[in-house]
């Protein structure tokens, strides 16, 4: 672990590059699932918008594995899945919660974010 120090070591904490890669990994995973229900045109193809950002999570995972090792990369992947599950649970709970009488966008919320749990399950 030459590019990374463990918490509790005399030097302190994780390198800023490692933390950046962790943040990017989790962000790409969650973002890809949230925007996954939107269809976009890419040339002659119609694709889910998540397909544009999801491959970045694989690239980041490869960099994490090469630089920091399989053990830490696996931890980051599990962290991403946990954060994704937390985000989906919050999105689902907010959609299930009865809206305020003054808020007229419940159908739009459900149309846009209602698919998120299914995308994560897939």
PDB file of C-alpha atoms in Angstrom:
ATOM      1  CA  UNK A   1       0.000   0.000   0.000  1.00  0.00           C
ATOM      2  CA  UNK A   2       2.525   2.545  -1.069  1.00  0.00           C
ATOM      3  CA  UNK A   3      -0.025   5.032  -2.469  1.00  0.00           C
ATOM      4  CA  UNK A   4      -2.345   4.757   0.475  1.00  0.00           C
ATOM      5  CA  UNK A   5      -2.081   4.870   4.208  1.00  0.00           C
ATOM      6  CA  UNK A   6      -4.460   3.103   6.521  1.00  0.00           C
ATOM      7  CA  UNK A   7      -6.515   4.995   9.081  1.00  0.00           C
ATOM      8  CA  UNK A   8      -4.613   4.857  12.335  1.00  0.00           C
ATOM      9  CA  UNK A   9      -1.200   4.927  10.658  1.00  0.00           C
ATOM     10  CA  UNK A  10       1.138   7.652  11.788  1.00  0.00           C
ATOM     11  CA  UNK A  11       0.690   9.474   8.474  1.00  0.00           C
ATOM     12  CA  UNK A  12      -3.043   9.770   8.866  1.00  0.00           C
ATOM     13  CA  UNK A  13      -5.556   8.875   6.205  1.00  0.00           C
ATOM     14  CA  UNK A  14      -6.249   7.855   2.624  1.00  0.00           C
ATOM     15  CA  UNK A  15      -4.611   9.743  -0.230  1.00  0.00           C
ATOM     16  CA  UNK A  16      -6.630  12.472  -1.886  1.00  0.00           C
ATOM     17  CA  UNK A  17      -6.478  10.585  -5.215  1.00  0.00           C
ATOM     18  CA  UNK A  18      -8.003   7.491  -3.641  1.00  0.00           C
ATOM     19  CA  UNK A  19     -10.798   9.538  -2.071  1.00  0.00           C
ATOM     20  CA  UNK A  20     -11.454  11.260  -5.396  1.00  0.00           C
ATOM     21  CA  UNK A  21     -11.715   7.898  -7.173  1.00  0.00           C
ATOM     22  CA  UNK A  22     -14.069   6.568  -4.485  1.00  0.00           C
ATOM     23  CA  UNK A  23     -16.301   9.632  -4.814  1.00  0.00           C
ATOM     24  CA  UNK A  24     -16.313   9.391  -8.618  1.00  0.00           C
ATOM     25  CA  UNK A  25     -17.061   5.678  -8.513  1.00  0.00           C
ATOM     26  CA  UNK A  26     -20.051   6.076  -6.211  1.00  0.00           C
ATOM     27  CA  UNK A  27     -21.294   9.146  -8.088  1.00  0.00           C
ATOM     28  CA  UNK A  28     -21.165   7.476 -11.509  1.00  0.00           C
ATOM     29  CA  UNK A  29     -23.004   4.417 -10.223  1.00  0.00           C
ATOM     30  CA  UNK A  30     -25.823   6.399  -8.586  1.00  0.00           C
ATOM     31  CA  UNK A  31     -26.092   8.911 -11.432  1.00  0.00           C
ATOM     32  CA  UNK A  32     -26.282   6.183 -14.071  1.00  0.00           C
ATOM     33  CA  UNK A  33     -29.213   4.611 -12.253  1.00  0.00           C
ATOM     34  CA  UNK A  34     -31.070   7.879 -11.695  1.00  0.00           C
ATOM     35  CA  UNK A  35     -30.780   9.000 -15.336  1.00  0.00           C
ATOM     36  CA  UNK A  36     -31.232   5.487 -16.726  1.00  0.00           C
ATOM     37  CA  UNK A  37     -34.928   5.882 -17.534  1.00  0.00           C
ATOM     38  CA  UNK A  38     -34.284   8.832 -19.879  1.00  0.00           C
ATOM     39  CA  UNK A  39     -33.891   7.866 -23.523  1.00  0.00           C
ATOM     40  CA  UNK A  40     -31.479   9.873 -25.659  1.00  0.00           C
ATOM     41  CA  UNK A  41     -30.555   9.881 -29.309  1.00  0.00           C
ATOM     42  CA  UNK A  42     -26.930   9.174 -30.131  1.00  0.00           C
ATOM     43  CA  UNK A  43     -26.622   9.351 -33.895  1.00  0.00           C
ATOM     44  CA  UNK A  44     -29.037   6.756 -35.273  1.00  0.00           C
ATOM     45  CA  UNK A  45     -29.398   4.994 -31.928  1.00  0.00           C
ATOM     46  CA  UNK A  46     -31.836   5.527 -29.095  1.00  0.00           C
ATOM     47  CA  UNK A  47     -30.162   4.603 -25.807  1.00  0.00           C
ATOM     48  CA  UNK A  48     -30.773   5.032 -22.092  1.00  0.00           C
ATOM     49  CA  UNK A  49     -28.912   8.102 -20.808  1.00  0.00           C
ATOM     50  CA  UNK A  50     -27.208   6.013 -18.135  1.00  0.00           C
ATOM     51  CA  UNK A  51     -25.210   4.220 -20.816  1.00  0.00           C
ATOM     52  CA  UNK A  52     -23.190   7.391 -21.315  1.00  0.00           C
ATOM     53  CA  UNK A  53     -21.876   7.516 -17.729  1.00  0.00           C
ATOM     54  CA  UNK A  54     -22.006   3.899 -16.501  1.00  0.00           C
ATOM     55  CA  UNK A  55     -18.850   2.794 -18.384  1.00  0.00           C
ATOM     56  CA  UNK A  56     -16.897   5.330 -16.336  1.00  0.00           C
ATOM     57  CA  UNK A  57     -17.587   3.232 -13.234  1.00  0.00           C
ATOM     58  CA  UNK A  58     -15.740   0.315 -14.864  1.00  0.00           C
ATOM     59  CA  UNK A  59     -12.799   2.501 -15.828  1.00  0.00           C
ATOM     60  CA  UNK A  60     -12.591   3.904 -12.306  1.00  0.00           C
ATOM     61  CA  UNK A  61     -12.853   0.379 -10.892  1.00  0.00           C
ATOM     62  CA  UNK A  62      -9.963  -0.739 -13.096  1.00  0.00           C
ATOM     63  CA  UNK A  63      -7.828   2.198 -11.982  1.00  0.00           C
ATOM     64  CA  UNK A  64      -8.629   1.459  -8.337  1.00  0.00           C
ATOM     65  CA  UNK A  65      -7.662  -2.195  -8.806  1.00  0.00           C
ATOM     66  CA  UNK A  66      -4.403  -1.422 -10.608  1.00  0.00           C
ATOM     67  CA  UNK A  67      -3.250   1.319  -8.267  1.00  0.00           C
ATOM     68  CA  UNK A  68      -4.690   0.326  -4.884  1.00  0.00           C
ATOM     69  CA  UNK A  69      -5.237  -3.414  -5.235  1.00  0.00           C
ATOM     70  CA  UNK A  70      -8.136  -5.809  -5.533  1.00  0.00           C
ATOM     71  CA  UNK A  71      -9.058  -5.721  -1.839  1.00  0.00           C
ATOM     72  CA  UNK A  72      -9.654  -1.960  -1.710  1.00  0.00           C
ATOM     73  CA  UNK A  73     -11.296  -1.884  -5.139  1.00  0.00           C
ATOM     74  CA  UNK A  74     -13.748  -4.541  -3.974  1.00  0.00           C
ATOM     75  CA  UNK A  75     -14.528  -2.453  -0.886  1.00  0.00           C
ATOM     76  CA  UNK A  76     -15.234   0.579  -3.059  1.00  0.00           C
ATOM     77  CA  UNK A  77     -17.565  -1.470  -5.277  1.00  0.00           C
ATOM     78  CA  UNK A  78     -19.500  -2.709  -2.235  1.00  0.00           C
ATOM     79  CA  UNK A  79     -19.620   0.843  -0.903  1.00  0.00           C
ATOM     80  CA  UNK A  80     -21.068   1.980  -4.238  1.00  0.00           C
ATOM     81  CA  UNK A  81     -23.761  -0.688  -4.112  1.00  0.00           C
ATOM     82  CA  UNK A  82     -24.641   0.249  -0.535  1.00  0.00           C
ATOM     83  CA  UNK A  83     -24.821   3.973  -1.398  1.00  0.00           C
ATOM     84  CA  UNK A  84     -26.924   3.140  -4.443  1.00  0.00           C
ATOM     85  CA  UNK A  85     -29.317   1.127  -2.294  1.00  0.00           C
ATOM     86  CA  UNK A  86     -29.523   3.988   0.195  1.00  0.00           C
ATOM     87  CA  UNK A  87     -30.248   6.504  -2.584  1.00  0.00           C
ATOM     88  CA  UNK A  88     -32.901   4.269  -4.146  1.00  0.00           C
ATOM     89  CA  UNK A  89     -34.546   3.704  -0.778  1.00  0.00           C
ATOM     90  CA  UNK A  90     -34.671   7.464  -0.172  1.00  0.00           C
ATOM     91  CA  UNK A  91     -36.062   8.110  -3.673  1.00  0.00           C
ATOM     92  CA  UNK A  92     -38.691   5.395  -3.202  1.00  0.00           C
ATOM     93  CA  UNK A  93     -39.657   6.631   0.291  1.00  0.00           C
ATOM     94  CA  UNK A  94     -39.987  10.223  -0.918  1.00  0.00           C
ATOM     95  CA  UNK A  95     -42.226   9.053  -3.755  1.00  0.00           C
ATOM     96  CA  UNK A  96     -44.381   6.940  -1.439  1.00  0.00           C
ATOM     97  CA  UNK A  97     -44.748   9.730   1.106  1.00  0.00           C
ATOM     98  CA  UNK A  98     -47.997  11.666   0.529  1.00  0.00           C
ATOM     99  CA  UNK A  99     -47.187  14.976  -1.158  1.00  0.00           C
ATOM    100  CA  UNK A 100     -48.053  18.342   0.317  1.00  0.00           C
ATOM    101  CA  UNK A 101     -51.315  19.804  -0.963  1.00  0.00           C
ATOM    102  CA  UNK A 102     -49.458  22.694  -2.618  1.00  0.00           C
ATOM    103  CA  UNK A 103     -47.060  20.411  -4.515  1.00  0.00           C
ATOM    104  CA  UNK A 104     -48.513  19.455  -7.894  1.00  0.00           C
ATOM    105  CA  UNK A 105     -45.605  17.444  -9.296  1.00  0.00           C
ATOM    106  CA  UNK A 106     -46.143  13.987  -7.795  1.00  0.00           C
ATOM    107  CA  UNK A 107     -46.890  12.399 -11.181  1.00  0.00           C
ATOM    108  CA  UNK A 108     -43.778  13.931 -12.721  1.00  0.00           C
ATOM    109  CA  UNK A 109     -41.688  12.731  -9.771  1.00  0.00           C
ATOM    110  CA  UNK A 110     -43.051   9.210 -10.143  1.00  0.00           C
ATOM    111  CA  UNK A 111     -42.611   9.263 -13.926  1.00  0.00           C
ATOM    112  CA  UNK A 112     -38.979  10.325 -13.696  1.00  0.00           C
ATOM    113  CA  UNK A 113     -37.722   8.695 -10.511  1.00  0.00           C
ATOM    114  CA  UNK A 114     -40.240   5.888 -10.101  1.00  0.00           C
ATOM    115  CA  UNK A 115     -38.171   3.569 -12.297  1.00  0.00           C
ATOM    116  CA  UNK A 116     -35.020   3.937 -10.209  1.00  0.00           C
ATOM    117  CA  UNK A 117     -35.619   0.880  -7.964  1.00  0.00           C
ATOM    118  CA  UNK A 118     -36.224  -1.303 -11.029  1.00  0.00           C
ATOM    119  CA  UNK A 119     -33.038  -0.100 -12.683  1.00  0.00           C
ATOM    120  CA  UNK A 120     -31.009  -0.959  -9.606  1.00  0.00           C
ATOM    121  CA  UNK A 121     -32.639  -4.386  -9.388  1.00  0.00           C
ATOM    122  CA  UNK A 122     -31.805  -5.019 -13.036  1.00  0.00           C
TER     123      UNK A 122
END
